[in-house]
Structures are given as C-alpha cells and as structure tokens.
mmCIF file of C-alpha atoms in Angstrom:
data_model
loop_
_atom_site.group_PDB
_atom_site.id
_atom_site.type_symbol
_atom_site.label_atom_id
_atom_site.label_comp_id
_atom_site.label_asym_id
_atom_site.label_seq_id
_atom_site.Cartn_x
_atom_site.Cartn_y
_atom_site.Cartn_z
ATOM 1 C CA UNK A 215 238.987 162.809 71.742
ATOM 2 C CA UNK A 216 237.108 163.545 68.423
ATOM 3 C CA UNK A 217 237.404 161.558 65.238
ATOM 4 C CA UNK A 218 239.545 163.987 62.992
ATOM 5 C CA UNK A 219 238.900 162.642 59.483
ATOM 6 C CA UNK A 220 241.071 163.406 56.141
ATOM 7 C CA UNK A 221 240.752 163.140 52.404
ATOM 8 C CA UNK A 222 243.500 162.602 50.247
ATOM 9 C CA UNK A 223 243.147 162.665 46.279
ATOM 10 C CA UNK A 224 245.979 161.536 43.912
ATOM 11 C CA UNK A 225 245.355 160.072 40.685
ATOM 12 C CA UNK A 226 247.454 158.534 37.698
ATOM 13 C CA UNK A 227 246.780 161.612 35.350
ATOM 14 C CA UNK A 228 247.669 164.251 38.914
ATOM 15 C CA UNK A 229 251.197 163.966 37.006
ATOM 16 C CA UNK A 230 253.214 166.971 35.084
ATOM 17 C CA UNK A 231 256.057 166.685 33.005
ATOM 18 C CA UNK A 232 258.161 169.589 33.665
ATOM 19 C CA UNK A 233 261.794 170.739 33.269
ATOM 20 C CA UNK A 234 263.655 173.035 36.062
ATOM 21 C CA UNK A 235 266.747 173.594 37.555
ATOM 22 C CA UNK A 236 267.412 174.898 41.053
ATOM 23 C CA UNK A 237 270.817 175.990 43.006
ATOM 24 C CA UNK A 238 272.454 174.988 46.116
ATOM 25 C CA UNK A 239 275.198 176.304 48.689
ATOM 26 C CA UNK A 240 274.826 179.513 47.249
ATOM 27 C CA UNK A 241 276.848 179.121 43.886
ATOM 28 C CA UNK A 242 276.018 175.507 42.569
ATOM 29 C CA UNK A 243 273.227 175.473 39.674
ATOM 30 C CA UNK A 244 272.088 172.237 38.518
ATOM 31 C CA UNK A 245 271.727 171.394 34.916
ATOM 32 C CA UNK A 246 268.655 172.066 33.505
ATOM 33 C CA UNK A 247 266.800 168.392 33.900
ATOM 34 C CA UNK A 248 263.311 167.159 33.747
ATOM 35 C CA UNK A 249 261.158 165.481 36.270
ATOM 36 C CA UNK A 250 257.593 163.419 35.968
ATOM 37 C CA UNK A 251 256.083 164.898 39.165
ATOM 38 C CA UNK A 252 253.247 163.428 40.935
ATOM 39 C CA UNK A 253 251.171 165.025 42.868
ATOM 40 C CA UNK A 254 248.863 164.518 45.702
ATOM 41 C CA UNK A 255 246.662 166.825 48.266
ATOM 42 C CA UNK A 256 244.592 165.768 51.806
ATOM 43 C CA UNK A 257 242.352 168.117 53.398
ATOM 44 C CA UNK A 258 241.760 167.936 57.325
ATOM 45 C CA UNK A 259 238.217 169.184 59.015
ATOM 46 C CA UNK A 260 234.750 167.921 60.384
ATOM 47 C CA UNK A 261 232.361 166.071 58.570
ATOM 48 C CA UNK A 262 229.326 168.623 56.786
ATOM 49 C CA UNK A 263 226.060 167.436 56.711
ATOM 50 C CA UNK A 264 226.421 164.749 54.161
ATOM 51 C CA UNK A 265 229.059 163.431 56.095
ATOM 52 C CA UNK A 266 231.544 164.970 53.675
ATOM 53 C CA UNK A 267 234.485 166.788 54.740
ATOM 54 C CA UNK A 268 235.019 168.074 51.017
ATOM 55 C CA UNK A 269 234.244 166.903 47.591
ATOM 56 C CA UNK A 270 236.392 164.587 46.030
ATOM 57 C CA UNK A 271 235.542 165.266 42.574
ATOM 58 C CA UNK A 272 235.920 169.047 43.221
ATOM 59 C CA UNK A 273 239.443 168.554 44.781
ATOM 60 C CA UNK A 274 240.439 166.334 42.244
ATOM 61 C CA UNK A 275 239.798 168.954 39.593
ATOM 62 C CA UNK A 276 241.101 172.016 40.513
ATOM 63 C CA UNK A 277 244.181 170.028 41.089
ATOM 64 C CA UNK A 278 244.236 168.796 37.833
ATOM 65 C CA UNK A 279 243.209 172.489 36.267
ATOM 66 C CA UNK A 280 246.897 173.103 38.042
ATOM 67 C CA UNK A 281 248.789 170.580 37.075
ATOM 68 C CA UNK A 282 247.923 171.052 33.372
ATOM 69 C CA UNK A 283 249.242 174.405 33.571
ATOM 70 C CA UNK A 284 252.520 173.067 34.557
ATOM 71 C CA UNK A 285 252.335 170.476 31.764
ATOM 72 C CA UNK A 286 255.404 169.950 29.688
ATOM 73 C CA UNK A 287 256.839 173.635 30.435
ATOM 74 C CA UNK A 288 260.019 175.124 32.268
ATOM 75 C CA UNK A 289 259.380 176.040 35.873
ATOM 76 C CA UNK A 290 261.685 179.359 36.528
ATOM 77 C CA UNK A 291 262.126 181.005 39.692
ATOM 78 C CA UNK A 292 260.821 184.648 40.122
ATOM 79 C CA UNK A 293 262.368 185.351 43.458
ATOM 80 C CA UNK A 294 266.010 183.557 43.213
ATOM 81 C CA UNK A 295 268.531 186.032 44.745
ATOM 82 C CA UNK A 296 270.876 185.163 41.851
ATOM 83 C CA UNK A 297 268.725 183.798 39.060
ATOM 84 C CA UNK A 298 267.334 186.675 36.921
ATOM 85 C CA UNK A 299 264.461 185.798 34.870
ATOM 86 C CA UNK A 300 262.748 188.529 32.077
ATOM 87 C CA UNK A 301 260.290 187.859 29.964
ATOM 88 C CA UNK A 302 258.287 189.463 26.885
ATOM 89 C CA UNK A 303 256.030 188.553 24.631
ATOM 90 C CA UNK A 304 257.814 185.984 23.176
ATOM 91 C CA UNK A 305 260.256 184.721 25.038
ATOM 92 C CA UNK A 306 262.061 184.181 28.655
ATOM 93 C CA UNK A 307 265.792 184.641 29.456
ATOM 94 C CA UNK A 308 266.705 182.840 32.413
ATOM 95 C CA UNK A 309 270.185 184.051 34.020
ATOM 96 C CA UNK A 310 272.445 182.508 36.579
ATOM 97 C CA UNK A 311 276.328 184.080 36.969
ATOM 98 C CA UNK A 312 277.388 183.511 33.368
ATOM 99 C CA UNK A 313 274.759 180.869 32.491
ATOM 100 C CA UNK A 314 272.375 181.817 29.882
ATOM 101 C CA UNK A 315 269.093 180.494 29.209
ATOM 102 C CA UNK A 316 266.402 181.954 26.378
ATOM 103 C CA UNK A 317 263.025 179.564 26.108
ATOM 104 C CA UNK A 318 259.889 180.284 24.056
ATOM 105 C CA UNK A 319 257.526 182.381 26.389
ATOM 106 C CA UNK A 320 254.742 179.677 25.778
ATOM 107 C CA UNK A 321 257.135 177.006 27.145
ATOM 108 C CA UNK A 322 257.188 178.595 30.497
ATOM 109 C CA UNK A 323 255.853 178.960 33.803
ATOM 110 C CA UNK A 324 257.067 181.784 36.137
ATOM 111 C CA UNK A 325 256.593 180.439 39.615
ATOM 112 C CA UNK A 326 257.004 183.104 42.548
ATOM 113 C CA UNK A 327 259.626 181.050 44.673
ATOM 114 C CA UNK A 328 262.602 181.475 45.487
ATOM 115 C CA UNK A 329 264.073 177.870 43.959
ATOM 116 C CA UNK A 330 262.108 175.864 41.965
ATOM 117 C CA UNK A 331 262.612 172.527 44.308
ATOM 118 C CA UNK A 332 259.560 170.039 44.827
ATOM 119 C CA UNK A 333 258.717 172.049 48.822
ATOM 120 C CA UNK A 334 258.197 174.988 46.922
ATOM 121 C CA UNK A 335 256.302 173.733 43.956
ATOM 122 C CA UNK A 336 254.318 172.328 46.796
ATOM 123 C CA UNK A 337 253.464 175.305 48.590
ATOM 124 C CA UNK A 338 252.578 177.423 44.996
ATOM 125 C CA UNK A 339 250.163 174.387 44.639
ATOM 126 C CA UNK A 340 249.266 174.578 48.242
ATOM 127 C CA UNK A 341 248.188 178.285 48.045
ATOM 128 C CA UNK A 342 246.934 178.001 44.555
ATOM 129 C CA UNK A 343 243.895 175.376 46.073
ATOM 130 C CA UNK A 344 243.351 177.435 49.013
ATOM 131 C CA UNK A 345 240.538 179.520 47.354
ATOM 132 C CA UNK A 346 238.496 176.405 46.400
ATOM 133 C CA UNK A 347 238.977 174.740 49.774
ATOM 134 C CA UNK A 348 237.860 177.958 51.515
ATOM 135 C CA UNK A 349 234.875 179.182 49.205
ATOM 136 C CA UNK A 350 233.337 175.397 48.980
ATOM 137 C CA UNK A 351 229.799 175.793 50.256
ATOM 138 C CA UNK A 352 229.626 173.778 53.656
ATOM 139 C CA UNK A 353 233.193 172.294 53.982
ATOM 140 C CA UNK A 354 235.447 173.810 57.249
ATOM 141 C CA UNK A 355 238.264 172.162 56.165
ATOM 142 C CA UNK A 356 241.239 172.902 58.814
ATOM 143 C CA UNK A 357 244.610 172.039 56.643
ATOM 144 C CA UNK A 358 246.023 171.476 53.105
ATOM 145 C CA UNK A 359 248.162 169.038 52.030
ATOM 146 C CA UNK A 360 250.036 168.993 48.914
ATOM 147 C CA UNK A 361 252.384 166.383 47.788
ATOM 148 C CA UNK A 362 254.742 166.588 45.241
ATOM 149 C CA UNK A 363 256.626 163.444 43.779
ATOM 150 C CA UNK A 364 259.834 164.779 41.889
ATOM 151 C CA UNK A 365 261.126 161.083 41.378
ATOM 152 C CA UNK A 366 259.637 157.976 42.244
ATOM 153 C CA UNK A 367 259.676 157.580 46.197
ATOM 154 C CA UNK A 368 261.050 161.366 46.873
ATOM 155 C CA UNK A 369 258.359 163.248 48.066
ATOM 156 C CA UNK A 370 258.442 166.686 49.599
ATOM 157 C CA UNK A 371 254.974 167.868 51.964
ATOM 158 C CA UNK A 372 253.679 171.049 52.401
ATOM 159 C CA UNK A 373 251.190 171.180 54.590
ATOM 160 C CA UNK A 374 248.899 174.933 54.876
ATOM 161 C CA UNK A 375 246.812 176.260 57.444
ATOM 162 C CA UNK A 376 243.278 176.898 56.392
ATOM 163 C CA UNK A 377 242.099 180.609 57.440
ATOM 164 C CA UNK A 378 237.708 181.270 57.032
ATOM 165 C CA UNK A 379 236.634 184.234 57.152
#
C-alpha cells in the first residue's frame, strides 16, 4: 500500500463573522443569528517533485481571499424552495411565509444553496477552491476538504472530488 499524504491549512484569521438564518421541517425558520465560523481545508494526492503535494501558502490564501468576502455580511439562500430573496442596487429583501427581511445590498452575500447551514457553506467554499487546486502547476491533488466551524466544537465536512483535465 502507498503512503497517501494530506495537507490541512486552518489558521486563527481563516475565521468570518457572519449572520444567517436557515429553516427546518419544512415550515420552521430560525431567527436571524450570527455565528464566528472557522474554517479549515485538506487536500489529498501524491507528492510533486519537491515533495509537495500543494502549497501551503497558496491554499492558505485563496481561502482567506474567501473568507473575507463573507466577512461581517448576511449569508442568504438563492435556491430555498420557500425563502425568496431579490436584490437591486441597493438593497436585498429576504422573504420567508410572512417574514420580512430588507438589508443594505453591501451587507450581503447571495450564496447559491439551498439553506444557508455550515454543509452547505462548506461545499460553496469547497467548489469555490477547486479552480486553484486544479490549475496549480505540478500538484494532482485527488480531494478537497473544507471545514466549517459554526460554533466552537460543531463542525460540518465537505469533502469534493478533484476532476483534471
């Protein structure tokens, strides 16, 4: 059997401050609430010719190029069966049965999931660093990892197949 060798990046400033609110059982909608998230990812694959299997300073950053987008915003659902979200220029109505929500357009992040819970914010982040793991020169990196940390010690994993062309 092979040696099958990981690296995992997660750092103290890999954090985003972000508010969201997600439903349940079909007709529960929590109250809009904010989180600290943490994040994490690991990449799987051989070792390149420096005995690399990919950069850490490279995965660290386009991480962090993600999280700051998610910064101290509102994360809102695209996709939700039953939450409607429309935007404009300058601002974002949010819609749930008769639950109303209107936030400055600046404040927020559209995300297209179906719930805004930490497995999905994990798979948008997932599929977000799939272009840098794929187009790295020399890396043949197998999987993604992405781990989000919605409060401390409640973690949800997504882990991504990596397709090279």
């Amino acid at each position: 059997m092979s040696p099958v060798y990981r690296v995992r990046v997660t750092k103290d400033h890999l954090v985003f401050s972000a508010a969201h609110f997600i439903t349940f059982n079909g007709t529960i909608c929590e109250r809009l609430h904010g989180h600290n998230w943490r994040t994490a990812v690991e990449v799987v694959g051989p070792l390149d010719e420096n005995s690399y299997v990919f950069d850490f300073i490279a995965l660290r950053d386009a991480l962090q190029a993600i999280v700051a987008e998610l910064d101290h915003r509102v994360l809102l659902p695209t996709l939700h069966p039953a939450i409607h979200v429309t935007a404009t220029d300058k601002e974002v109505e949010a819609r749930f049965e008769e639950r109303r929500w209107i936030f400055p357009r600046e404040d927020c992040v559209l995300l297209p999931v179906a719930n805004t819970t930490a497995e999905l914010i994990a798979r948008w982040i997932g599929e977000r660093l799939l272009p840098t793991v794929t187009s790295y020169p020399g890396a043949a990196v197998s999987s993604l990892q992405i781990e989000v940390e919605e409060n401390f010690g409640q973690w949800a994993i997504c882990t991504l197949p990596v397709v090279t062309s």
